[in-house]
CSV table of C-alpha atoms and ligand atoms in Angstrom, one decimal:
chain,number,residue,atom,x,y,z
A,564,MET,CA,0.1,0.0,0.0
A,565,VAL,CA,3.1,2.2,1.0
A,566,ARG,CA,4.7,1.6,-2.0
A,567,THR,CA,1.7,2.3,-4.7
A,568,ARG,CA,1.4,5.5,-2.7
A,569,HIS,CA,5.0,6.4,-3.3
A,570,THR,CA,4.5,5.3,-6.7
A,571,THR,CA,1.7,7.8,-7.5
A,572,VAL,CA,3.5,10.2,-6.0
A,573,SER,CA,6.9,9.9,-8.2
A,574,ARG,CA,4.8,9.4,-11.4
A,575,ARG,CA,3.5,12.9,-11.1
A,576,ALA,CA,6.2,14.7,-9.5
A,577,ASN,CA,8.4,13.2,-13.0
A,578,SER,CA,5.7,14.2,-15.3
A,579,THR,CA,6.4,17.6,-15.1
A,580,VAL,CA,9.7,19.7,-16.0
A,581,ARG,CA,9.0,21.8,-12.5
A,582,PRO,CA,12.0,21.0,-9.9
A,583,LYS,CA,10.6,19.1,-6.7
A,584,THR,CA,11.5,21.9,-4.8
A,585,ASP,CA,9.7,24.0,-6.5
A,586,LEU,CA,6.7,25.4,-3.5
A,587,TRP,CA,4.2,25.8,-6.3
A,588,TRP,CA,4.5,22.1,-7.6
A,589,ALA,CA,5.1,20.9,-3.8
A,590,HIS,CA,1.6,22.6,-2.8
A,591,ARG,CA,-0.3,21.3,-6.0
A,592,THR,CA,1.0,17.8,-4.9
A,593,ALA,CA,-0.2,17.9,-1.6
A,594,SER,CA,-3.7,18.7,-3.0
A,595,LEU,CA,-4.1,16.4,-5.8
A,596,PRO,CA,-7.5,14.9,-5.2
A,597,ASP,CA,-7.0,10.8,-5.5
A,598,MET,CA,-4.2,10.6,-3.0
A,599,GLY,CA,-6.5,9.4,-0.1
A,600,ASN,CA,-5.7,9.9,3.6
A,601,PRO,CA,-1.9,10.6,3.6
A,602,LEU,CA,-2.3,9.3,7.6
A,603,VAL,CA,-0.9,5.7,8.0
A,604,ALA,CA,-4.0,3.7,9.2
A,605,ARG,CA,-2.6,2.7,12.6
A,606,MET,CA,-2.4,6.5,13.8
A,607,GLN,CA,-5.8,7.1,12.0
A,608,GLY,CA,-7.6,6.7,15.5
A,609,PHE,CA,-5.6,9.3,17.0
A,610,GLY,CA,-6.6,13.0,16.9
A,611,THR,CA,-5.3,16.2,18.2
A,612,THR,CA,-4.5,15.5,21.4
A,613,ILE,CA,-6.9,17.0,24.3
A,614,PHE,CA,-4.2,18.9,25.9
A,615,ALA,CA,-3.4,20.9,22.4
A,616,GLU,CA,-7.4,21.1,22.0
A,617,MET,CA,-8.0,22.7,25.7
A,618,SER,CA,-4.9,24.9,25.4
A,619,ALA,CA,-6.0,26.2,22.5
A,620,LEU,CA,-9.7,26.9,23.9
A,621,ALA,CA,-7.9,28.5,27.2
A,622,LEU,CA,-6.1,30.8,24.6
A,623,SER,CA,-9.3,31.8,22.3
A,624,THR,CA,-11.5,32.3,25.1
A,625,GLY,CA,-9.1,34.0,27.8
A,626,ALA,CA,-9.9,31.0,30.3
A,627,ILE,CA,-7.6,30.0,33.0
A,628,ASN,CA,-5.6,26.9,31.5
A,629,LEU,CA,-5.9,24.1,34.2
A,630,GLY,CA,-5.9,21.8,31.6
A,631,GLN,CA,-2.2,21.0,30.1
A,632,GLY,CA,0.1,20.2,32.7
A,633,TYR,CA,3.1,22.7,32.5
A,634,PRO,CA,4.1,25.2,35.3
A,635,ASP,CA,4.1,29.2,35.0
A,636,THR,CA,7.2,29.6,36.8
A,637,ASP,CA,10.4,28.8,35.8
A,638,GLY,CA,12.8,26.1,37.3
A,639,PRO,CA,15.5,26.7,40.0
A,640,ARG,CA,17.7,29.6,39.2
A,641,GLU,CA,21.3,27.2,39.4
A,642,MET,CA,19.8,25.1,36.2
A,643,LEU,CA,18.9,28.2,34.3
A,644,ASP,CA,22.1,29.9,34.9
A,645,ALA,CA,24.4,26.8,34.1
A,646,ALA,CA,21.9,26.4,30.6
A,647,VAL,CA,22.9,30.4,29.8
A,648,GLU,CA,26.7,29.6,30.6
A,649,ALA,CA,26.5,26.3,28.6
A,650,ILE,CA,25.2,27.9,25.8
A,651,ARG,CA,27.8,31.0,26.0
A,652,SER,CA,30.8,28.7,26.4
A,653,GLY,CA,29.9,27.2,23.1
A,654,ARG,CA,28.6,23.5,24.0
A,655,ASN,CA,25.8,24.1,20.9
A,656,GLN,CA,26.5,21.1,18.9
A,657,TYR,CA,25.8,17.6,18.7
A,658,PRO,CA,26.1,16.2,22.0
A,659,PRO,CA,27.4,12.5,22.6
A,660,GLY,CA,24.6,9.5,21.6
A,661,ALA,CA,24.1,8.5,25.0
A,662,GLY,CA,24.3,12.2,26.2
A,663,VAL,CA,26.9,14.3,28.3
A,664,SER,CA,28.7,12.2,30.3
A,665,GLU,CA,28.1,15.1,33.6
A,666,LEU,CA,24.7,14.2,33.1
A,667,LEU,CA,24.8,10.2,32.9
A,668,ALA,CA,26.8,10.6,36.2
A,669,ALA,CA,24.1,13.0,37.7
A,670,ILE,CA,21.6,10.7,36.7
A,671,ALA,CA,22.8,7.6,38.2
A,672,GLN,CA,23.9,9.6,41.5
A,673,HIS,CA,20.1,10.7,41.8
A,674,GLN,CA,18.9,7.1,41.8
A,675,ARG,CA,21.8,6.0,44.2
A,676,ARG,CA,20.6,9.4,46.4
A,677,PHE,CA,17.2,8.9,46.2
A,678,TYR,CA,16.3,5.2,45.5
A,679,GLY,CA,19.4,3.2,46.5
A,680,LEU,CA,19.5,1.5,42.9
A,681,SER,CA,22.9,1.5,41.3
A,682,VAL,CA,23.4,1.9,37.4
A,683,ASP,CA,26.5,2.2,35.3
A,684,PRO,CA,26.4,5.7,33.8
A,685,ALA,CA,28.9,4.4,30.8
A,686,ARG,CA,26.2,1.9,29.9
A,687,GLU,CA,23.1,2.0,31.6
A,688,VAL,CA,22.1,5.3,31.3
A,689,LEU,CA,20.5,7.0,28.0
A,690,VAL,CA,19.3,10.3,27.8
A,691,THR,CA,16.1,10.9,25.4
A,692,ALA,CA,13.9,14.2,24.1
A,693,GLY,CA,11.8,14.2,27.1
A,694,ALA,CA,10.2,11.0,28.6
A,695,THR,CA,7.6,11.0,26.0
A,696,GLU,CA,10.6,10.0,23.1
A,697,ALA,CA,12.0,7.4,25.5
A,698,ILE,CA,8.5,5.8,26.1
A,699,ALA,CA,8.5,5.6,22.2
A,700,ALA,CA,12.1,4.4,21.6
A,701,VAL,CA,11.4,1.9,24.4
A,702,VAL,CA,8.5,0.5,22.8
A,703,LEU,CA,9.7,0.7,19.3
A,704,GLY,CA,13.0,-1.3,20.0
A,705,LEU,CA,11.5,-3.8,22.5
A,706,CYS,CA,8.1,-4.6,20.7
A,707,GLU,CA,7.3,-6.5,17.7
A,708,PRO,CA,4.5,-6.3,15.7
A,709,GLY,CA,2.1,-7.8,17.3
A,710,ASP,CA,3.5,-8.2,20.9
A,711,GLU,CA,1.1,-7.2,23.9
A,712,VAL,CA,1.8,-4.0,25.9
A,713,VAL,CA,0.0,-4.1,29.6
A,714,THR,CA,-0.8,-1.0,30.9
A,715,PHE,CA,-3.7,0.9,33.3
A,716,GLU,CA,-6.7,2.4,32.5
A,717,PRO,CA,-6.8,5.7,32.3
A,718,TYR,CA,-3.3,6.0,30.6
A,719,TYR,CA,-1.3,8.8,29.6
A,720,ASP,CA,-2.2,9.6,26.2
A,721,SER,CA,0.9,9.0,24.4
A,722,TYR,CA,1.1,5.1,25.5
A,723,ALA,CA,-1.6,4.0,23.2
A,724,ALA,CA,-0.5,6.1,19.8
A,725,THR,CA,3.1,4.8,20.5
A,726,ILE,CA,2.2,1.0,20.8
A,727,ALA,CA,-0.2,1.5,17.9
A,728,LEU,CA,2.9,3.1,15.7
A,729,ALA,CA,4.8,-0.2,17.2
A,730,GLY,CA,2.1,-2.1,15.7
A,731,ALA,CA,1.8,-3.3,19.3
A,732,VAL,CA,-1.2,-4.3,20.9
A,733,ARG,CA,-2.4,-2.7,24.0
A,734,ARG,CA,-4.1,-5.0,26.6
A,735,THR,CA,-5.6,-2.3,29.5
A,736,SER,CA,-6.5,-3.1,33.3
A,737,ALA,CA,-8.8,-0.5,34.6
A,738,LEU,CA,-7.8,1.1,38.0
A,739,ARG,CA,-11.0,0.6,40.2
A,740,PHE,CA,-13.0,3.7,41.0
A,741,PRO,CA,-13.4,6.0,43.1
A,742,ASP,CA,-9.7,4.9,44.8
A,743,PHE,CA,-8.2,3.9,41.3
A,744,ALA,CA,-7.2,0.6,43.0
A,745,VAL,CA,-5.2,-2.0,40.9
A,746,ASP,CA,-7.9,-4.7,40.0
A,747,GLU,CA,-6.0,-8.2,40.4
A,748,VAL,CA,-8.4,-10.1,38.4
A,749,SER,CA,-8.6,-7.5,35.4
A,750,LEU,CA,-4.8,-7.3,35.7
A,751,ARG,CA,-4.4,-11.1,35.5
A,752,ALA,CA,-6.4,-11.6,32.7
A,753,ALA,CA,-4.6,-8.9,30.6
A,754,PHE,CA,-1.4,-10.9,30.2
A,755,SER,CA,-1.3,-13.2,27.8
A,756,SER,CA,1.7,-15.5,26.0
A,757,ARG,CA,1.9,-12.8,23.7
A,758,THR,CA,2.9,-10.1,26.3
A,759,ARG,CA,6.2,-8.3,25.9
A,760,LEU,CA,6.3,-5.8,28.7
A,761,VAL,CA,4.1,-3.5,31.0
A,762,LEU,CA,4.2,0.1,31.0
A,763,LEU,CA,3.3,1.3,34.4
A,764,ASN,CA,3.2,5.0,35.4
A,765,THR,CA,3.6,6.1,39.1
A,766,PRO,CA,2.7,8.7,40.7
A,767,HIS,CA,0.0,8.4,38.1
A,768,ASN,CA,-1.2,11.0,35.5
A,769,PRO,CA,-4.1,11.7,35.4
A,770,THR,CA,-5.2,10.4,38.7
A,771,GLY,CA,-3.0,11.5,41.2
A,772,LYS,CA,-2.5,8.0,42.5
A,773,VAL,CA,0.5,6.5,43.9
A,774,PHE,CA,0.8,2.8,43.3
A,775,THR,CA,1.4,1.2,47.0
A,776,ALA,CA,3.7,-1.5,47.9
A,777,ASP,CA,1.3,-4.6,47.8
A,778,GLU,CA,0.1,-3.4,43.9
A,779,LEU,CA,3.9,-3.2,42.7
A,780,ALA,CA,4.7,-6.4,44.3
A,781,LEU,CA,1.9,-7.9,42.2
A,782,ILE,CA,2.4,-6.3,39.3
A,783,ALA,CA,6.5,-7.7,39.7
A,784,ARG,CA,5.3,-11.0,40.6
A,785,LEU,CA,3.0,-11.1,37.3
A,786,CYS,CA,6.0,-9.9,35.3
A,787,ARG,CA,8.4,-12.6,36.6
A,788,GLU,CA,5.9,-15.0,36.0
A,789,HIS,CA,5.2,-14.3,32.9
A,790,ASP,CA,9.0,-13.7,32.0
A,791,VAL,CA,7.9,-9.9,30.5
A,792,TYR,CA,10.3,-6.7,31.0
A,793,ALA,CA,8.5,-3.7,32.9
A,794,VAL,CA,8.7,0.0,31.6
A,795,THR,CA,8.4,2.6,34.6
A,796,ASP,CA,7.1,6.0,33.8
A,797,GLU,CA,8.3,8.0,36.9
A,798,VAL,CA,8.5,11.4,35.4
A,799,TYR,CA,6.5,12.8,38.8
A,800,GLU,CA,8.8,10.7,41.1
A,801,HIS,CA,9.7,13.7,43.5
A,802,LEU,CA,5.9,14.8,43.4
A,803,VAL,CA,4.4,12.7,46.4
A,804,PHE,CA,2.6,14.4,49.1
A,805,THR,CA,3.2,14.1,52.7
A,806,ASP,CA,-0.6,13.0,53.3
A,807,SER,CA,0.1,9.9,50.3
A,808,PRO,CA,-0.9,6.5,51.6
A,809,ALA,CA,2.2,5.2,50.0
A,810,PRO,CA,5.7,6.6,49.1
A,811,HIS,CA,7.0,6.3,46.0
A,812,ILE,CA,8.5,2.9,45.4
A,813,PRO,CA,10.6,2.1,42.0
A,814,LEU,CA,9.6,-1.0,40.5
A,815,ALA,CA,13.2,-1.6,39.6
A,816,GLY,CA,13.9,-1.8,43.2
A,817,LEU,CA,11.8,-4.8,43.8
A,818,PRO,CA,13.3,-8.5,43.9
A,819,GLY,CA,13.8,-10.2,40.1
A,820,MET,CA,13.0,-6.5,38.6
A,821,LEU,CA,16.1,-4.4,38.1
A,822,GLU,CA,17.1,-7.1,35.5
A,823,ARG,CA,14.1,-6.5,33.3
A,824,THR,CA,13.3,-2.8,34.3
A,825,LEU,CA,13.7,0.2,32.0
A,826,ARG,CA,12.9,3.1,34.5
A,827,ILE,CA,11.8,6.5,32.5
A,828,SER,CA,12.1,9.9,34.1
A,829,SER,CA,12.3,13.7,32.9
A,830,ALA,CA,13.7,16.7,34.0
A,831,GLY,CA,10.4,18.8,32.8
A,832,LYS,CA,8.2,18.5,35.8
A,833,THR,CA,10.9,18.2,38.8
A,834,PHE,CA,12.9,21.1,37.6
A,835,SER,CA,9.8,23.4,36.1
A,836,CYS,CA,11.4,23.0,32.3
A,837,THR,CA,8.9,21.3,30.6
A,838,GLY,CA,9.9,23.0,27.1
A,839,TRP,CA,13.2,21.6,27.5
A,840,LYS,CA,12.3,18.2,26.5
A,841,VAL,CA,15.5,16.4,28.3
A,842,GLY,CA,14.5,12.8,29.8
A,843,TRP,CA,16.0,9.5,30.4
A,844,ALA,CA,16.2,5.8,30.4
A,845,THR,CA,17.9,3.5,33.0
A,846,GLY,CA,18.1,0.1,33.1
A,847,PRO,CA,20.7,-3.1,32.1
A,848,ALA,CA,22.9,-2.2,29.1
A,849,PRO,CA,21.3,-4.3,26.8
A,850,LEU,CA,17.8,-2.7,27.3
A,851,VAL,CA,19.4,0.6,27.1
A,852,SER,CA,21.6,-0.4,24.3
A,853,ALA,CA,18.4,-1.6,22.3
A,854,VAL,CA,16.6,1.8,22.8
A,855,LEU,CA,19.5,3.8,22.0
A,856,ARG,CA,19.3,1.7,18.5
A,857,VAL,CA,16.0,3.4,18.0
A,858,LYS,CA,16.8,6.8,19.4
A,859,GLN,CA,19.6,7.5,17.3
A,860,PHE,CA,16.9,7.5,14.3
A,861,LEU,CA,14.3,9.4,16.2
A,862,THR,CA,16.2,12.3,17.6
A,863,PHE,CA,20.0,11.1,16.9
A,864,VAL,CA,21.0,13.6,19.8
A,865,ASN,CA,19.3,16.3,21.5
A,866,ALA,CA,19.0,19.3,23.9
A,867,GLY,CA,22.9,19.9,23.9
A,868,PRO,CA,23.7,22.8,26.2
A,869,LEU,CA,20.3,21.9,28.6
A,870,GLN,CA,21.7,18.5,29.6
A,871,PRO,CA,24.9,20.0,31.6
A,872,ALA,CA,22.3,22.4,33.2
A,873,VAL,CA,20.2,19.1,34.1
A,874,ALA,CA,22.9,17.5,35.5
A,875,VAL,CA,23.4,20.4,38.0
A,876,ALA,CA,19.9,20.5,38.9
A,877,LEU,CA,20.0,16.9,39.9
A,878,GLY,CA,22.6,17.7,42.4
A,879,LEU,CA,20.7,20.3,44.2
A,880,PRO,CA,20.4,20.0,47.6
A,881,ASP,CA,17.0,18.0,49.8
A,882,SER,CA,15.8,21.4,50.4
A,883,TYR,CA,15.4,21.8,46.7
A,884,PHE,CA,13.0,18.6,46.4
A,885,ASP,CA,11.1,19.0,49.7
A,886,GLY,CA,10.6,23.1,48.7
A,887,PHE,CA,9.3,22.0,45.1
A,888,ARG,CA,7.0,19.4,46.6
A,889,ALA,CA,5.6,21.3,49.6
A,890,GLY,CA,4.7,24.1,47.3
A,891,LEU,CA,2.8,21.6,44.9
A,892,GLN,CA,0.6,20.6,47.8
A,893,ALA,CA,0.0,24.1,49.2
A,894,ARG,CA,-1.4,24.5,46.1
A,895,ARG,CA,-3.4,21.4,45.6
A,896,ASP,CA,-4.8,22.1,48.7
A,897,ARG,CA,-6.3,26.0,47.6
A,898,LEU,CA,-7.6,24.0,44.4
A,899,VAL,CA,-9.1,21.3,45.9
A,900,ALA,CA,-10.8,23.9,48.9
A,901,GLY,CA,-12.4,25.8,45.7
A,902,LEU,CA,-13.5,22.6,43.7
A,903,SER,CA,-15.4,21.4,47.1
A,904,ASP,CA,-17.3,24.4,47.3
A,905,ALA,CA,-18.0,24.7,44.1
A,906,GLY,CA,-19.8,21.1,44.6
A,907,PHE,CA,-17.5,18.9,42.9
A,908,THR,CA,-16.9,15.7,44.3
A,909,VAL,CA,-12.9,15.7,44.5
A,910,LEU,CA,-11.0,12.7,44.4
A,911,PRO,CA,-7.8,12.2,46.6
A,912,SER,CA,-4.5,13.6,44.8
A,913,ALA,CA,-1.7,11.9,46.3
A,914,GLY,CA,1.3,12.9,43.8
A,915,THR,CA,1.4,14.6,40.2
A,916,TYR,CA,0.1,17.8,38.9
A,917,PHE,CA,-3.3,16.2,39.2
A,918,VAL,CA,-6.6,16.2,40.8
A,919,THR,CA,-9.9,14.8,39.5
A,920,ALA,CA,-13.1,15.8,40.1
A,921,ASP,CA,-16.3,14.0,39.4
A,922,ILE,CA,-18.8,16.1,37.9
A,923,THR,CA,-22.3,14.2,38.8
A,924,PRO,CA,-23.1,16.8,41.6
A,925,LEU,CA,-23.0,19.5,39.2
A,926,GLY,CA,-25.7,17.9,37.1
A,927,GLY,CA,-22.6,16.8,34.4
A,928,THR,CA,-23.1,13.4,32.6
A,929,ASP,CA,-20.2,13.9,30.1
A,930,GLY,CA,-16.9,15.3,31.1
A,931,VAL,CA,-16.2,16.1,27.5
A,932,ASP,CA,-19.1,18.5,27.0
A,933,PHE,CA,-18.6,20.0,30.2
A,934,CYS,CA,-15.0,20.9,30.0
A,935,ARG,CA,-16.0,22.7,26.6
A,936,GLU,CA,-18.4,24.8,28.3
A,937,LEU,CA,-16.4,25.5,31.2
A,938,PRO,CA,-14.7,28.1,29.9
A,939,ALA,CA,-18.0,30.1,29.2
A,940,ARG,CA,-19.4,29.1,32.5
A,941,CYS,CA,-16.6,30.3,34.6
A,942,GLY,CA,-13.1,31.5,32.9
A,943,VAL,CA,-11.6,27.6,33.7
A,944,VAL,CA,-10.1,25.0,31.7
A,945,ALA,CA,-10.0,21.5,32.7
A,946,VAL,CA,-9.5,18.1,31.0
A,947,PRO,CA,-12.0,15.6,30.4
A,948,THR,CA,-10.4,11.8,32.0
A,949,GLN,CA,-12.9,9.8,30.0
A,950,VAL,CA,-10.1,10.7,26.7
A,951,PHE,CA,-7.7,8.7,28.9
A,952,TYR,CA,-9.6,5.3,29.0
A,953,ASP,CA,-10.2,2.7,26.4
A,954,HIS,CA,-13.2,2.3,28.3
A,955,GLN,CA,-14.7,5.7,28.1
A,956,GLU,CA,-17.7,5.2,30.3
A,957,GLN,CA,-15.4,4.7,33.1
A,958,GLY,CA,-14.1,8.0,33.1
A,959,ARG,CA,-16.9,10.1,31.4
A,960,ARG,CA,-17.9,11.6,34.6
A,961,LEU,CA,-14.6,12.7,35.6
A,962,ILE,CA,-12.6,15.7,34.8
A,963,ARG,CA,-8.9,16.9,35.6
A,964,PHE,CA,-7.6,20.1,36.5
A,965,ALA,CA,-3.6,21.0,36.7
A,966,PHE,CA,-2.5,22.7,39.8
A,967,CYS,CA,1.2,23.3,38.7
A,968,LYS,CA,0.3,27.1,38.6
A,969,ARG,CA,1.2,30.1,40.4
A,970,GLU,CA,-0.7,31.1,44.1
A,971,ASP,CA,-2.4,33.7,42.7
A,972,VAL,CA,-3.6,31.9,39.5
A,973,ILE,CA,-5.0,29.0,41.7
A,974,ASP,CA,-7.0,31.6,43.6
A,975,GLU,CA,-8.6,33.1,41.1
A,976,ALA,CA,-9.5,30.1,39.1
A,977,ALA,CA,-10.8,28.8,42.9
A,978,LYS,CA,-12.5,31.8,43.1
A,979,ARG,CA,-14.5,31.7,39.2
A,980,LEU,CA,-15.1,27.6,39.9
A,981,ARG,CA,-17.0,28.3,43.7
A,982,THR,CA,-19.1,30.7,41.1
A,983,LEU,CA,-20.5,27.1,39.7
A,984,ALA,CA,-22.2,26.7,43.2
B,547,PMP,N1,4.6,10.5,31.1
B,547,PMP,C1,3.6,11.5,31.9
B,547,PMP,C2,2.9,10.6,32.5
B,547,PMP,C3,3.3,12.6,31.5
B,547,PMP,O1,2.6,13.4,32.3
B,547,PMP,C4,4.0,13.4,30.8
B,547,PMP,C5,3.9,14.8,30.6
B,547,PMP,N2,4.9,15.3,30.8
B,547,PMP,C6,5.2,12.8,29.8
B,547,PMP,C7,5.4,11.3,30.0
B,547,PMP,C8,5.9,13.3,28.5
B,547,PMP,O2,7.3,14.1,29.6
B,547,PMP,P1,8.1,14.8,28.9
B,547,PMP,O3,7.9,16.2,28.8
B,547,PMP,O4,9.3,14.6,29.3
B,547,PMP,O5,8.5,14.1,27.3
B,548,LIG,N1,1.7,15.8,30.5
B,548,LIG,C1,1.3,16.8,30.4
B,548,LIG,C2,-0.2,16.7,30.8
B,548,LIG,O1,-0.3,15.5,31.3
B,548,LIG,C3,0.9,17.3,29.2
B,548,LIG,C4,2.0,17.0,27.9
B,548,LIG,C5,1.5,17.4,26.4
B,548,LIG,O2,0.7,18.3,26.1
B,548,LIG,N2,1.7,16.3,25.8
B,548,LIG,O3,-1.1,17.5,31.0
């Protein structure tokens, strides 16, 4: 099919004396009527991301954007200064394929410092263009077409698209409403002889859930029983609040898991620099090497001068990480108070940037409709949780609010939300 389409393009291109580089011709070619949908079939089920849609809605309505999860303040001064210094001192060319040596060392040191996990910076660490690229390179690098990937619903939106790109198959287990606990029966049922890996996100977007020690032990047991890899998305690892029922526990630290787990994280959330897109994957050398093989043909390398700056940030004292978490927790509490006063049923948020609200008490029955109307009703944007589900009815009445915004912004949003009551 692909070959046919290419043949069509080249035959038409050859039938003119105009050079292929001519913009006029490029435009004509793009609008030829008989070429069908240019998008490959496996991507056709994916529209514009909900984050882009809702951020555009915030822009067009002037509403406060508590939809897309990005901070509205900059990360630590030391990191920003180090990036400026790296640019000024000429570190502006391709960095080494796996990442600059000081960042590789800092990632390894960070894992040892916070979790007692040892990785060899020379062979077991890979820097990627955000966690997003790490997830994509892992799935593309480890899964053959038809292999199955087990993950939990609701899931971060890039998972489904990445699994589809790889030609792999998504098998999900839904976290149980209202506490988003793991359902052992459905998790066991999601495994099969085709399972290649489990893709786990904790602390969890969009729910704010932190997986408990027992849940992680179950997941680890199933990975060992079925002899599959685990891939953990831990981008919110430093955002577990003091009232969380569970601490953040990396799955890689459980018995028998280090040798089969790739841990993924990113500077974006921990250091409030989502636009830098500096992420990483760590794990056994053969796995990291498989991921690097793919990454080198996706972006080759990324973020040269930003990498040494992230190395500085990873080495900041505990006071930075504690203060960062406390600041987010305080903002969570301010927003939760506003949501409760507005009449929503607010579900617990133990970590991340996000809190989930049930719209039922406000007469809502569909989160997508509710979120589309919310800017006009009260000048605030949220994200409907159902779009993160395969079984959308399970999340139909849930919406997600981001609280990674300045206190005055959260307070203004809370004030507006209270008018719904
Ligand atoms: N995983 C989860 C759970 C996320 O919320 C996000 C958004 N930051 C990502 C991955 C992507 O991270 P990055 O921006 O570093 O690509
Ligand atoms: N991770 C962010 C969120 O969940 C958004 C990232 C994106 O826009 N792709 O809101």
